[in-house]
Amino acid sequence: MNHLNKPTLTSKECDLAREPVFRKLPKESIDALRRICRVRTYRAGQTVIADQDEPGFTGCIAEGILRMQKTLPDGRQHIVGLLVAHDMFGRVLHRRSNFDIEAATDARLCCFDRRALEDLLSRDPALERLFLVNVLDELDAAREWIILLGCRRVSERLAAFLLILCRRSADAERVVSGSNDRIRVHVPIGRADLANYLGTRAETISRAVHALADEGIIAILDPHTFDILDLPGLIARAGNGDFGLNRP
Amino acid sequence: MNHLNKPTLTSKECDLAREPVFRKLPKESIDALRRICRVRTYRAGQTVIADQDEPGFTGCIAEGILRMQKTLPDGRQHIVGLLVAHDMFGRVLHRRSNFDIEAATDARLCCFDRRALEDLLSRDPALERLFLVNVLDELDAAREWIILLGCRRVSERLAAFLLILCRRSADAERVVSGSNDRIRVHVPIGRADLANYLGTRAETISRAVHALADEGIIAILDPHTFDILDLPGLIARAGNGDFGLNRP
DNA sequence: CGGCGATCTTGACCGCGGTCATTGCATTCC
DNA sequence: GGAATGCAATGACCGCGGTCAAGATCGCCG
């Protein structure tokens, strides 16, 4: 059983002031946001925003994981982004979505009405600045990912992905075992999603994972749980890129 | 001879009001911009902004082509973006550049002092909004590119790239030949750069180009000049993606 | 004019990774 | 308990595209 695939949805509402993205905002901005905030919950597999839709809201994730993906006419799929708790999703100032946004796990979302948020943005420079900086960071991350897909082999991409998971403290925890401490990471998605994210196939992911295990870089506890045994080795495998540093 | 590799640098200054990006701005915003604008010229191959630099300016391109690229520790390179005339380059609100920005051809740039521009942004909501929308479009384009690299084969990527060139009217012109009209496109960069952009190698680019020619989809006039003979065929090859629609 | 260097092209080879098929191992449902 | 379902793992095969090497083409410059 993978607890990350079945988050327990608590009944407490969004606490926007506690979201890292909004923390730096002045109190009145947060209050204004809170006034246009509605909670929505989705079950794994449900579509939040469909490709080419004109959604009425954007928001941020309180709990769960969303995947942004595109399905090509011939059926091939690609995930352009995984969004975890505290990430923003959707698109202000833009009519149509260019991707499907689906719940990869059960999810609870704090949603802002699009119109109301755009009004707010126009009247609140601090908020608009926050969004600008946020989008700039996303752009950087997207370009890092372009490099990942453009000139790295699958094993390197997998290593980079695991490093990103390591850096997200919510997904990683230090585990003391014997004399040396390991980093435990939970992979919150299945092999197929992971393959679509890394631009390859589930079989290749499987082989790459076990290759890392054979080299002693990771240990496989179960298909969704690994221990990082050799962090420097993993970093070397990833090609020393500084992944995820933009998204602390 | 490839005239696009050696643009003649005219002596006239930037006419910001005529740049499509700025056209919608109120006159006073444009005037303010013009006041902090300096022209810089670069020769092909020169570095405009180095990876990890903290550049003192950003700007937009009056003439020429810039490439944003990253060189990995092991020497592999990847181009994350080609910037042509009227595109913005560089990064407001961010200390360090994550990429090299180099002149792929001789280039003339309208540059804004970074500090002055950031001051301006804080005081001019219309300008800040323009930047936000601009960055959102770049993010969309980057994600399209992620899909291109993540789940399309080289011949499809090449086809998509040619379609983007077609849609940039400056690079494409209709040519009447006999009864049917062709679209002529100039490829402003060499095979090696193109390979780094499309995530492959120069040899593979060469083969893919000639494969398209063998199928009668394009005609090769010289290594930098093609005629599109079968636009629907090219679109089908590219997988019906709507490339470049974000950047009209 | 002739040699030289850069770029593009083409061929031969082969390895990474895509594809297909099979197996194993859970969990769920009858 | 046994059948059914879903995901992961593994093996066999092979094709796309990376790599290396050798021509081809063109512009440049002595």
Coordinates of C-alpha atoms (C1' of nucleotides) in Angstrom, one line a residue:
Chain A
M1 CA 0.0 0.0 0.0
N2 CA 1.3 3.4 -0.9
H3 CA -0.1 6.0 1.5
L4 CA 0.8 8.8 -0.9
N5 CA -1.6 7.5 -3.4
K6 CA -4.4 7.7 -0.9
P7 CA -4.1 10.8 1.1
T8 CA -6.6 11.2 3.8
L9 CA -8.5 14.4 3.0
T10 CA -8.8 16.3 6.2
S11 CA -11.8 18.6 6.7
K12 CA -9.8 21.7 7.5
E13 CA -10.0 24.5 5.0
C14 CA -7.2 26.3 3.2
D15 CA -4.9 28.3 5.4
L16 CA -3.5 30.6 2.7
A17 CA -1.3 32.4 5.2
R18 CA 0.6 29.2 5.8
E19 CA 1.2 28.5 2.2
P20 CA 4.9 29.2 1.4
V21 CA 4.0 30.9 -1.8
F22 CA 1.9 33.5 -0.1
R23 CA 3.8 33.9 3.1
K24 CA 5.6 37.0 2.0
L25 CA 2.4 38.8 1.1
P26 CA 1.0 41.7 3.2
K27 CA -1.9 40.6 5.4
E28 CA -4.5 42.5 3.4
S29 CA -3.5 40.8 0.2
I30 CA -3.9 37.4 1.8
D31 CA -7.3 38.4 3.2
A32 CA -8.5 39.5 -0.2
L33 CA -7.3 36.2 -1.6
R34 CA -9.0 34.2 1.1
R35 CA -12.3 36.0 0.3
I36 CA -12.3 34.5 -3.3
C37 CA -11.0 31.1 -2.3
R38 CA -13.1 28.0 -2.5
V39 CA -12.0 24.4 -1.7
R40 CA -12.5 21.7 -4.2
T41 CA -11.7 18.0 -3.8
Y42 CA -10.9 15.5 -6.5
R43 CA -10.4 11.8 -6.6
A44 CA -7.4 10.2 -8.3
G45 CA -7.9 10.2 -12.1
Q46 CA -10.4 13.0 -12.2
T47 CA -9.8 15.9 -14.6
V48 CA -9.4 19.3 -13.0
I49 CA -9.0 21.3 -16.1
A50 CA -9.3 19.9 -19.6
D51 CA -7.0 20.7 -22.6
Q52 CA -8.4 23.6 -24.5
D53 CA -10.9 24.4 -21.8
E54 CA -11.5 27.9 -20.5
P55 CA -11.5 27.2 -16.8
G56 CA -13.2 29.5 -14.3
F57 CA -10.5 29.2 -11.7
T58 CA -6.9 28.7 -10.8
G59 CA -5.5 27.9 -7.4
C60 CA -3.0 26.1 -5.3
I61 CA -2.7 22.6 -4.0
A62 CA -3.5 22.0 -0.3
E63 CA -3.0 18.2 -0.6
G64 CA -2.3 15.6 -3.3
I65 CA -0.6 15.6 -6.6
L66 CA -1.7 17.0 -10.0
R67 CA -0.2 16.2 -13.3
M68 CA -0.2 18.5 -16.3
Q69 CA -0.2 16.5 -19.4
K70 CA -0.9 16.5 -23.1
T71 CA -2.3 13.7 -25.2
L72 CA -1.2 13.7 -28.8
P73 CA -3.7 12.9 -31.6
D74 CA -2.0 9.5 -32.0
G75 CA -2.4 8.6 -28.3
R76 CA 1.1 9.3 -27.1
Q77 CA 1.1 11.1 -23.8
H78 CA 3.5 13.4 -22.1
I79 CA 3.5 14.9 -18.6
V80 CA 4.9 18.4 -18.6
G81 CA 4.7 18.9 -14.9
L82 CA 3.9 17.3 -11.6
L83 CA 2.4 19.7 -9.1
V84 CA 2.6 18.8 -5.4
A85 CA 1.2 20.5 -2.3
H86 CA 1.7 24.2 -2.1
D87 CA 2.3 24.5 -5.9
M88 CA 0.1 26.8 -7.9
F89 CA -1.8 25.4 -10.9
G90 CA -3.8 26.8 -13.8
R91 CA -3.3 30.0 -15.7
V92 CA -4.2 33.6 -14.8
L93 CA -4.7 36.0 -17.7
H94 CA -5.1 33.3 -20.2
R95 CA -8.3 32.1 -21.9
R96 CA -7.5 28.5 -22.7
S97 CA -5.5 25.8 -21.0
N98 CA -3.0 24.1 -23.2
F99 CA -2.9 20.9 -21.2
D100 CA -5.0 18.6 -19.2
I101 CA -4.7 19.0 -15.5
E102 CA -5.6 15.8 -13.7
A103 CA -5.5 14.6 -10.2
A104 CA -2.7 11.9 -10.0
T105 CA -3.8 11.2 -6.4
D106 CA -6.9 12.3 -4.4
A107 CA -6.4 16.0 -4.0
R108 CA -7.7 19.0 -2.2
L109 CA -7.4 22.4 -4.0
C110 CA -7.7 26.0 -2.9
C111 CA -9.3 27.6 -5.9
F112 CA -9.6 31.2 -6.9
D113 CA -12.3 32.4 -9.2
R114 CA -10.4 33.5 -12.3
R115 CA -12.3 36.8 -12.9
A116 CA -12.1 37.8 -9.3
L117 CA -8.4 36.9 -9.1
E118 CA -7.6 39.0 -12.2
D119 CA -9.5 41.9 -10.7
L120 CA -7.4 41.5 -7.6
L121 CA -4.2 41.3 -9.6
S122 CA -5.0 44.6 -11.3
R123 CA -5.6 46.3 -8.0
D124 CA -2.8 44.7 -5.9
P125 CA 0.8 45.3 -7.1
A126 CA 2.2 43.1 -4.5
L127 CA 0.1 40.2 -5.6
E128 CA 0.9 40.8 -9.3
R129 CA 4.6 40.9 -8.4
L130 CA 4.2 37.6 -6.6
F131 CA 2.7 36.0 -9.6
L132 CA 5.3 37.4 -12.0
V133 CA 8.2 36.0 -9.8
N134 CA 6.4 32.7 -9.5
V135 CA 6.0 32.4 -13.3
L136 CA 9.6 33.3 -13.8
D137 CA 10.6 30.5 -11.5
E138 CA 8.4 28.1 -13.4
L139 CA 10.0 29.2 -16.6
D140 CA 13.4 28.5 -15.3
A141 CA 12.3 25.1 -14.1
A142 CA 10.7 24.4 -17.5
R143 CA 14.0 25.2 -19.2
E144 CA 16.0 23.0 -16.9
W145 CA 13.6 20.3 -17.9
I146 CA 14.1 21.0 -21.5
I147 CA 17.8 20.4 -21.0
L148 CA 17.0 17.2 -19.1
L149 CA 15.0 15.8 -22.0
G150 CA 17.2 17.2 -24.7
C151 CA 20.6 15.9 -23.9
R152 CA 20.5 13.4 -21.1
R153 CA 20.0 9.6 -21.2
V154 CA 17.2 7.9 -19.3
S155 CA 19.3 6.9 -16.3
E156 CA 20.5 10.5 -15.9
R157 CA 16.9 11.7 -16.0
L158 CA 15.8 9.3 -13.4
A159 CA 18.7 10.3 -11.2
A160 CA 17.7 13.9 -11.6
F161 CA 14.1 13.2 -10.7
L162 CA 15.1 11.3 -7.6
L163 CA 17.3 14.3 -6.6
I164 CA 14.3 16.6 -7.0
L165 CA 12.3 14.3 -4.7
C166 CA 15.1 14.4 -2.2
R167 CA 15.1 18.2 -2.1
R168 CA 11.4 18.3 -1.4
S169 CA 11.6 17.7 2.3
A170 CA 8.0 16.6 2.5
D171 CA 8.7 13.6 0.4
A172 CA 12.1 12.8 1.9
E173 CA 13.1 11.9 5.4
R174 CA 16.3 10.9 6.9
V175 CA 16.4 7.3 8.2
V176 CA 19.1 6.2 10.6
S177 CA 20.1 2.6 9.8
G178 CA 23.1 1.2 11.5
S179 CA 26.0 3.6 11.3
N180 CA 25.1 5.6 8.2
D181 CA 21.9 7.6 7.5
R182 CA 19.9 7.1 4.3
I183 CA 17.5 9.4 2.7
R184 CA 14.1 7.8 2.1
V185 CA 12.1 9.0 -0.9
H186 CA 8.5 8.2 -1.7
V187 CA 7.7 8.2 -5.4
P188 CA 4.1 9.3 -5.5
I189 CA 3.3 8.1 -9.0
G190 CA 3.4 4.8 -10.9
R191 CA 6.0 3.6 -13.5
A192 CA 3.8 4.6 -16.4
D193 CA 3.4 8.2 -15.2
L194 CA 7.0 8.4 -14.4
A195 CA 7.9 7.3 -17.9
N196 CA 5.6 9.9 -19.4
Y197 CA 7.2 12.5 -17.3
L198 CA 10.8 11.5 -18.1
G199 CA 10.1 10.9 -21.8
T200 CA 10.5 7.2 -21.9
R201 CA 8.5 3.9 -21.2
A202 CA 7.6 2.1 -18.1
E203 CA 9.8 -0.9 -19.0
T204 CA 12.8 1.4 -19.4
I205 CA 12.1 3.1 -16.1
S206 CA 12.0 -0.3 -14.4
R207 CA 15.3 -1.3 -15.9
A208 CA 16.9 2.1 -14.9
V209 CA 15.6 1.8 -11.4
H210 CA 17.1 -1.7 -11.0
A211 CA 20.3 -0.6 -12.6
L212 CA 20.7 2.1 -9.9
A213 CA 20.0 -0.5 -7.3
D214 CA 22.5 -2.9 -8.8
E215 CA 25.2 -0.2 -8.5
G216 CA 24.4 0.3 -4.9
I217 CA 23.2 3.9 -5.4
I218 CA 19.7 3.2 -4.2
A219 CA 17.8 0.4 -2.4
I220 CA 14.3 -0.5 -3.5
L221 CA 12.0 -1.1 -0.5
D222 CA 8.9 -1.3 -2.6
P223 CA 8.1 0.0 -6.1
H224 CA 7.2 3.4 -4.6
T225 CA 9.9 3.7 -1.9
F226 CA 13.6 3.9 -2.3
D227 CA 16.5 4.7 0.0
I228 CA 19.3 6.8 -1.3
L229 CA 22.5 5.0 -0.3
D230 CA 25.0 7.0 -2.2
L231 CA 23.9 10.6 -2.7
P232 CA 27.2 11.8 -4.3
G233 CA 26.8 8.9 -6.7
L234 CA 23.3 9.9 -7.5
I235 CA 24.3 13.5 -8.1
A236 CA 27.1 12.3 -10.4
R237 CA 24.6 10.2 -12.3
A238 CA 22.3 13.2 -12.8
G239 CA 25.2 15.1 -14.4
N240 CA 25.7 17.6 -11.6
G241 CA 22.7 19.7 -12.6
D242 CA 21.3 21.9 -9.9
F243 CA 17.7 20.6 -10.2
G244 CA 15.0 21.9 -8.0
L245 CA 17.0 24.7 -6.5
N246 CA 14.5 27.1 -7.9
R247 CA 11.7 25.5 -6.0
P248 CA 12.8 25.3 -2.4
Chain B
M1 CA 26.1 33.1 -49.1
N2 CA 23.6 33.3 -46.3
H3 CA 22.5 36.9 -45.8
L4 CA 20.8 36.0 -42.5
N5 CA 24.1 35.1 -41.0
K6 CA 25.5 38.5 -41.7
P7 CA 22.9 41.1 -41.2
T8 CA 23.9 44.6 -42.1
L9 CA 23.7 46.6 -38.9
T10 CA 22.0 49.8 -39.7
S11 CA 22.8 52.8 -37.7
K12 CA 19.3 53.7 -36.7
E13 CA 18.4 53.4 -33.1
C14 CA 15.7 51.3 -31.5
D15 CA 12.2 52.4 -32.2
L16 CA 10.5 50.8 -29.2
A17 CA 7.1 52.1 -30.2
R18 CA 7.3 49.9 -33.3
E19 CA 8.2 46.7 -31.5
P20 CA 5.2 44.5 -31.5
V21 CA 5.8 43.6 -27.8
F22 CA 5.5 47.2 -26.7
R23 CA 2.9 48.4 -29.1
K24 CA 0.0 48.1 -26.8
L25 CA 1.7 50.1 -24.0
P26 CA 0.5 53.7 -23.3
K27 CA 2.8 56.3 -24.7
E28 CA 4.2 57.4 -21.4
S29 CA 5.3 53.8 -20.6
I30 CA 7.1 53.6 -23.9
D31 CA 8.7 57.0 -23.3
A32 CA 9.9 55.9 -19.9
L33 CA 11.4 52.7 -21.4
R34 CA 13.1 54.7 -24.1
R35 CA 14.8 56.8 -21.5
I36 CA 16.6 53.8 -20.0
C37 CA 17.3 52.1 -23.4
R38 CA 20.8 51.7 -24.7
V39 CA 21.8 50.0 -28.0
R40 CA 24.4 47.3 -28.0
T41 CA 25.8 45.4 -30.9
Y42 CA 27.4 42.0 -30.9
R43 CA 29.2 40.0 -33.5
A44 CA 28.3 36.3 -34.2
G45 CA 29.7 34.1 -31.5
Q46 CA 30.0 36.7 -28.8
T47 CA 28.5 36.1 -25.4
V48 CA 25.8 38.6 -24.3
I49 CA 25.2 37.1 -20.9
A50 CA 27.2 34.3 -19.4
D51 CA 25.8 31.4 -17.4
Q52 CA 25.6 32.2 -13.7
D53 CA 26.3 35.9 -14.4
E54 CA 24.4 38.7 -12.8
P55 CA 23.9 40.8 -15.8
G56 CA 23.1 44.5 -15.5
F57 CA 20.6 44.6 -18.3
T58 CA 17.8 42.8 -20.2
G59 CA 16.3 44.0 -23.5
C60 CA 14.8 43.1 -26.8
I61 CA 16.3 42.2 -30.1
A62 CA 16.3 44.8 -32.9
E63 CA 18.2 42.6 -35.3
G64 CA 19.9 39.3 -35.4
I65 CA 19.5 36.0 -33.5
L66 CA 20.5 35.0 -30.0
R67 CA 20.7 31.6 -28.6
M68 CA 20.1 30.6 -25.0
Q69 CA 22.1 27.6 -24.2
K70 CA 23.6 25.5 -21.4
T71 CA 26.9 23.6 -21.5
L72 CA 27.0 20.6 -19.3
P73 CA 30.2 19.8 -17.3
D74 CA 31.0 17.0 -19.8
G75 CA 30.8 19.3 -22.7
R76 CA 27.4 18.4 -24.0
Q77 CA 25.4 21.4 -25.1
H78 CA 21.8 22.2 -25.4
I79 CA 20.0 25.2 -26.8
V80 CA 16.9 26.0 -24.8
G81 CA 15.7 28.9 -27.0
L82 CA 16.4 30.8 -30.1
L83 CA 15.5 34.5 -29.9
V84 CA 14.8 36.4 -33.1
A85 CA 14.1 40.1 -33.8
H86 CA 11.5 41.6 -31.5
D87 CA 11.9 38.9 -28.8
M88 CA 12.8 39.9 -25.3
F89 CA 15.9 38.4 -23.7
G90 CA 17.3 38.2 -20.2
R91 CA 15.6 38.1 -16.9
V92 CA 14.1 40.9 -14.8
L93 CA 13.8 40.3 -11.1
H94 CA 16.4 37.6 -11.0
R95 CA 19.9 37.8 -9.9
R96 CA 21.7 35.1 -11.9
S97 CA 21.2 33.9 -15.4
N98 CA 20.8 30.2 -15.7
F99 CA 22.1 30.0 -19.3
D100 CA 24.5 31.5 -21.7
I101 CA 23.0 34.0 -24.1
E102 CA 25.1 34.2 -27.2
A103 CA 24.8 36.0 -30.5
A104 CA 24.2 33.3 -33.1
T105 CA 24.5 36.0 -35.8
D106 CA 25.6 39.6 -35.6
A107 CA 23.0 41.3 -33.5
R108 CA 21.7 44.7 -32.4
L109 CA 20.0 44.8 -29.1
C110 CA 17.9 47.4 -27.3
C111 CA 19.0 47.0 -23.7
F112 CA 17.4 48.3 -20.5
D113 CA 19.4 48.8 -17.3
R114 CA 18.2 46.2 -15.0
R115 CA 17.8 48.4 -11.9
A116 CA 16.1 51.1 -13.8
L117 CA 13.7 48.7 -15.4
E118 CA 12.8 47.1 -12.1
D119 CA 12.1 50.5 -10.7
L120 CA 10.0 51.2 -13.7
L121 CA 8.1 47.9 -13.3
S122 CA 7.3 48.7 -9.7
R123 CA 5.8 52.1 -10.6
D124 CA 4.1 51.2 -13.9
P125 CA 1.3 48.5 -13.6
A126 CA 0.8 48.4 -17.4
L127 CA 4.4 47.6 -17.9
E128 CA 4.5 44.9 -15.2
R129 CA 1.3 43.4 -16.7
L130 CA 3.0 43.3 -20.1
F131 CA 6.0 41.4 -18.6
L132 CA 3.7 39.0 -16.8
V133 CA 1.8 38.1 -20.0
N134 CA 5.0 37.9 -21.9
V135 CA 6.5 35.4 -19.4
L136 CA 3.3 33.4 -19.4
D137 CA 3.5 33.0 -23.1
E138 CA 7.2 32.0 -22.9
L139 CA 6.2 29.4 -20.3
D140 CA 3.6 28.0 -22.7
A141 CA 6.1 27.8 -25.4
A142 CA 8.6 26.1 -23.2
R143 CA 6.1 23.4 -22.3
E144 CA 5.2 22.9 -25.9
W145 CA 8.9 22.3 -26.4
I146 CA 9.1 19.9 -23.5
I147 CA 6.4 17.8 -25.3
L148 CA 8.4 18.1 -28.5
L149 CA 11.5 16.7 -26.9
G150 CA 9.7 14.3 -24.7
C151 CA 7.7 12.2 -27.0
R152 CA 8.5 13.0 -30.7
R153 CA 11.1 11.5 -32.9
V154 CA 13.7 13.6 -34.7
S155 CA 11.8 13.9 -38.0
E156 CA 8.8 15.2 -36.2
R157 CA 10.8 17.7 -34.3
L158 CA 12.4 19.0 -37.5
A159 CA 9.0 19.3 -39.1
A160 CA 7.7 21.2 -36.1
F161 CA 10.7 23.5 -36.3
L162 CA 10.1 24.3 -39.9
L163 CA 6.5 25.0 -39.2
I164 CA 7.5 27.5 -36.6
L165 CA 9.7 29.2 -39.1
C166 CA 6.8 29.3 -41.6
R167 CA 4.6 31.1 -39.1
R168 CA 7.2 33.7 -38.6
S169 CA 6.4 35.9 -41.5
A170 CA 9.7 37.6 -41.4
D171 CA 11.5 34.4 -42.3
A172 CA 8.9 33.0 -44.7
E173 CA 7.8 34.3 -48.0
R174 CA 5.4 33.0 -50.6
V175 CA 7.1 32.1 -53.9
V176 CA 5.1 31.7 -57.0
S177 CA 6.5 28.9 -59.1
G178 CA 4.5 27.7 -62.0
S179 CA 1.0 26.9 -61.0
N180 CA 1.4 26.3 -57.2
D181 CA 2.9 28.6 -54.7
R182 CA 5.5 27.4 -52.3
I183 CA 6.6 28.8 -48.9
R184 CA 10.2 29.7 -48.7
V185 CA 11.9 29.5 -45.3
H186 CA 15.4 30.6 -44.4
V187 CA 17.0 28.6 -41.6
P188 CA 19.2 31.2 -39.9
I189 CA 21.4 28.7 -38.0
G190 CA 23.8 25.9 -38.9
R191 CA 23.2 22.2 -38.6
A192 CA 25.1 21.9 -35.4
D193 CA 23.0 24.6 -33.6
L194 CA 19.9 23.1 -35.0
A195 CA 20.9 19.7 -33.6
N196 CA 21.5 21.2 -30.2
Y197 CA 18.1 22.9 -30.4
L198 CA 16.2 19.7 -31.4
G199 CA 18.1 17.4 -29.0
T200 CA 20.0 15.4 -31.6
R201 CA 23.2 15.5 -33.7
A202 CA 24.1 17.4 -36.9
E203 CA 24.4 14.1 -38.9
T204 CA 20.9 13.1 -37.9
I205 CA 19.6 16.6 -38.8
S206 CA 21.1 16.2 -42.2
R207 CA 19.5 12.8 -42.7
A208 CA 16.1 14.0 -41.5
V209 CA 16.2 17.0 -43.9
H210 CA 17.0 14.9 -46.9
A211 CA 14.4 12.4 -45.8
L212 CA 11.7 15.2 -46.0
A213 CA 13.1 16.2 -49.4
D214 CA 13.0 12.6 -50.6
E215 CA 9.3 12.4 -49.7
G216 CA 8.6 15.6 -51.6
I217 CA 7.6 17.6 -48.6
I218 CA 10.3 20.1 -49.0
A219 CA 12.9 21.1 -51.6
I220 CA 16.4 22.0 -50.5
L221 CA 17.6 25.1 -52.4
D222 CA 20.8 25.4 -50.3
P223 CA 21.6 24.2 -46.8
H224 CA 19.9 27.2 -45.3
T225 CA 17.0 27.6 -47.7
F226 CA 14.0 25.3 -48.2
D227 CA 10.8 25.5 -50.1
I228 CA 7.8 23.9 -48.4
L229 CA 6.1 21.9 -51.2
D230 CA 3.5 20.1 -49.1
L231 CA 2.4 22.1 -46.1
P232 CA -0.3 19.6 -45.0
G233 CA 2.3 16.8 -45.3
L234 CA 4.6 18.8 -43.1
I235 CA 1.9 19.5 -40.5
A236 CA 1.1 15.8 -40.4
R237 CA 4.8 15.0 -39.9
A238 CA 4.9 17.4 -37.0
G239 CA 2.0 15.6 -35.3
N240 CA -0.6 18.3 -35.7
G241 CA 0.8 20.3 -32.8
D242 CA -0.1 24.0 -32.9
F243 CA 3.4 25.3 -32.6
G244 CA 4.2 28.9 -32.5
L245 CA 0.6 30.0 -32.2
N246 CA 1.6 31.6 -28.9
R247 CA 4.1 33.8 -30.6
P248 CA 2.4 35.4 -33.5
Chain C
dC1 C1' 44.4 30.0 -59.6
dG2 C1' 45.1 26.6 -56.0
dG3 C1' 45.2 25.2 -51.2
dC4 C1' 42.8 25.3 -46.8
dG5 C1' 39.3 25.2 -43.4
dA6 C1' 34.4 25.1 -42.2
dT7 C1' 30.2 23.1 -43.0
dC8 C1' 27.3 19.7 -44.9
dT9 C1' 26.6 15.0 -46.5
dT10 C1' 26.9 10.1 -46.6
dG11 C1' 28.1 5.5 -45.2
dA12 C1' 29.1 1.8 -41.8
dC13 C1' 28.5 0.2 -37.3
dC14 C1' 26.3 -0.6 -33.0
dG15 C1' 24.1 0.5 -28.5
dC16 C1' 20.3 2.6 -26.1
dG17 C1' 15.9 2.2 -25.5
dG18 C1' 11.1 1.2 -27.8
dT19 C1' 8.1 -2.8 -28.6
dC20 C1' 6.0 -7.0 -27.6
dA21 C1' 5.3 -11.0 -24.9
dT22 C1' 5.6 -13.4 -20.6
dT23 C1' 5.9 -13.9 -15.8
dG24 C1' 5.3 -12.6 -11.0
dC25 C1' 2.9 -10.6 -7.3
dA26 C1' -0.5 -7.9 -5.1
dT27 C1' -5.3 -6.6 -4.3
dT28 C1' -10.2 -7.1 -5.2
dC29 C1' -14.3 -9.4 -6.1
dC30 C1' -17.1 -13.3 -6.6
Chain D
dG1 C1' -10.5 -20.3 -2.0
dG2 C1' -10.1 -19.3 -6.9
dA3 C1' -10.7 -16.1 -10.7
dA4 C1' -9.9 -11.5 -12.2
dT5 C1' -7.5 -7.3 -12.5
dG6 C1' -3.6 -4.1 -12.3
dC7 C1' 1.1 -2.9 -11.9
dA8 C1' 5.9 -4.2 -11.9
dA9 C1' 9.7 -6.9 -13.6
dT10 C1' 12.3 -9.4 -17.2
dG11 C1' 13.6 -11.4 -21.5
dA12 C1' 14.0 -11.2 -26.8
dC13 C1' 14.1 -8.6 -30.7
dC14 C1' 15.1 -4.7 -33.5
dG15 C1' 15.0 0.1 -35.2
dC16 C1' 16.1 4.9 -34.4
dG17 C1' 19.6 7.6 -33.8
dG18 C1' 24.5 8.3 -31.8
dT19 C1' 29.3 7.7 -33.2
dC20 C1' 33.2 7.5 -36.1
dA21 C1' 35.2 8.1 -40.4
dA22 C1' 35.4 9.6 -45.1
dG23 C1' 34.0 12.4 -48.9
dA24 C1' 31.6 16.6 -50.9
dT25 C1' 30.9 21.5 -51.3
dC26 C1' 31.8 26.1 -50.7
dG27 C1' 34.0 30.3 -49.2
dC28 C1' 38.3 32.4 -48.0
dC29 C1' 42.8 34.0 -48.6
dG30 C1' 47.4 33.8 -50.1

